Short mmCIF file of C-alpha atoms in Angstrom, two decimals:
data_model
loop_
_atom_site.label_atom_id
_atom_site.label_comp_id
_atom_site.label_asym_id
_atom_site.label_seq_id
_atom_site.Cartn_x
_atom_site.Cartn_y
_atom_site.Cartn_z
CA MET A 1 -5.34 24.39 -9.17
CA THR A 2 -6.20 27.06 -11.64
CA ASP A 3 -9.78 28.15 -12.17
CA LEU A 4 -9.84 26.37 -15.53
CA GLU A 5 -8.60 23.13 -13.95
CA LYS A 6 -11.31 23.37 -11.29
CA ARG A 7 -13.93 23.87 -13.99
CA ALA A 8 -12.54 20.86 -15.84
CA VAL A 9 -12.81 18.65 -12.76
CA ILE A 10 -16.38 19.82 -12.13
CA ALA A 11 -17.28 19.20 -15.78
CA LEU A 12 -15.83 15.69 -15.61
CA ARG A 13 -18.02 14.87 -12.62
CA SER A 14 -21.10 15.22 -14.83
CA VAL A 15 -19.74 13.00 -17.62
CA ARG A 16 -21.00 9.45 -18.14
CA MET A 17 -18.11 7.00 -18.02
CA PRO A 18 -17.64 3.35 -17.04
CA GLU A 19 -18.03 3.18 -13.27
CA PHE A 20 -15.27 0.67 -12.53
CA HIS A 21 -12.74 2.03 -15.02
CA TRP A 22 -9.65 3.97 -13.97
CA HIS A 23 -11.20 7.08 -15.53
CA ALA A 24 -13.94 7.25 -12.89
CA ARG A 25 -11.48 6.58 -10.05
CA ARG A 26 -9.12 9.28 -11.33
CA VAL A 27 -11.90 11.87 -11.65
CA LYS A 28 -12.98 11.07 -8.09
CA SER A 29 -9.43 11.51 -6.77
CA LEU A 30 -9.04 14.83 -8.64
CA TYR A 31 -12.37 16.02 -7.25
CA ASP A 32 -11.37 15.01 -3.71
CA LEU A 33 -8.07 16.87 -4.12
CA MET A 34 -9.93 19.95 -5.32
CA GLU A 35 -12.24 19.85 -2.29
CA LYS A 36 -9.44 19.32 0.25
CA SER A 37 -6.97 21.88 -1.04
CA PRO A 38 -8.30 24.01 -3.89
CA CYS A 39 -5.20 26.22 -3.98
CA ALA A 40 -2.72 23.36 -4.36
CA ARG A 41 -0.95 22.97 -7.71
CA LEU A 42 -1.48 19.80 -9.66
CA PHE A 43 1.55 17.64 -10.32
CA SER A 44 2.39 17.28 -13.99
CA TRP A 45 1.04 13.71 -14.17
CA SER A 46 -2.22 14.78 -12.50
CA ALA A 47 -2.62 17.67 -14.93
CA GLY A 48 -1.85 15.29 -17.79
CA ASP A 49 -4.54 12.89 -16.58
CA LEU A 50 -7.01 15.73 -16.20
CA TRP A 51 -6.57 17.05 -19.72
CA PHE A 52 -6.47 13.52 -21.19
CA LEU A 53 -9.84 12.80 -19.57
CA VAL A 54 -11.28 16.11 -20.78
CA TRP A 55 -10.09 15.29 -24.31
CA THR A 56 -11.51 11.76 -24.11
CA TYR A 57 -14.95 12.93 -22.94
CA ARG A 58 -15.00 16.28 -24.79
CA ARG A 59 -18.27 15.53 -26.57
CA GLN A 60 -20.11 15.35 -23.24
CA ILE A 61 -18.60 18.55 -21.77
CA THR A 62 -20.48 21.78 -22.41
CA ASP A 63 -17.85 24.21 -21.02
CA VAL A 64 -16.28 25.55 -24.22
CA ASP A 65 -13.19 27.03 -22.52
CA VAL A 66 -12.32 23.71 -20.88
CA VAL A 67 -12.64 21.77 -24.13
CA SER A 68 -10.66 24.46 -25.98
CA LYS A 69 -7.77 24.11 -23.54
CA ALA A 70 -7.69 20.32 -24.00
CA ASN A 71 -7.85 20.80 -27.77
CA GLU A 72 -4.96 23.26 -27.60
CA ILE A 73 -2.83 20.81 -25.60
CA VAL A 74 -3.53 17.86 -27.89
CA ASN A 75 -2.99 19.83 -31.09
CA GLY A 76 0.21 21.32 -29.70
CA ALA A 77 1.54 17.87 -28.81
CA LEU A 78 0.65 16.54 -32.25
CA SER A 79 2.34 19.42 -34.02
CA LEU A 80 5.50 18.90 -31.94
CA GLU A 81 5.48 15.22 -32.78
CA PHE A 82 5.51 15.89 -36.53
CA THR A 83 8.11 18.68 -36.58
#
């Protein structure tokens, strides 16, 4: 995991979300992965879930760099869709 991904996972732990929703379970699994092997790379679907969750809960996250990265990914995907 990159430093920014670790910061994103930590930021998501402090976000209020429905407890029994897949979002909470996914954040927990990403946090457990980060604790067990912090140097391991995320698979593409895990990274996609991470940045989707950051984008979804961006208004509750105070780390500007983390939210900026999610914004960059979403805006890049939207611009590719319309070109």
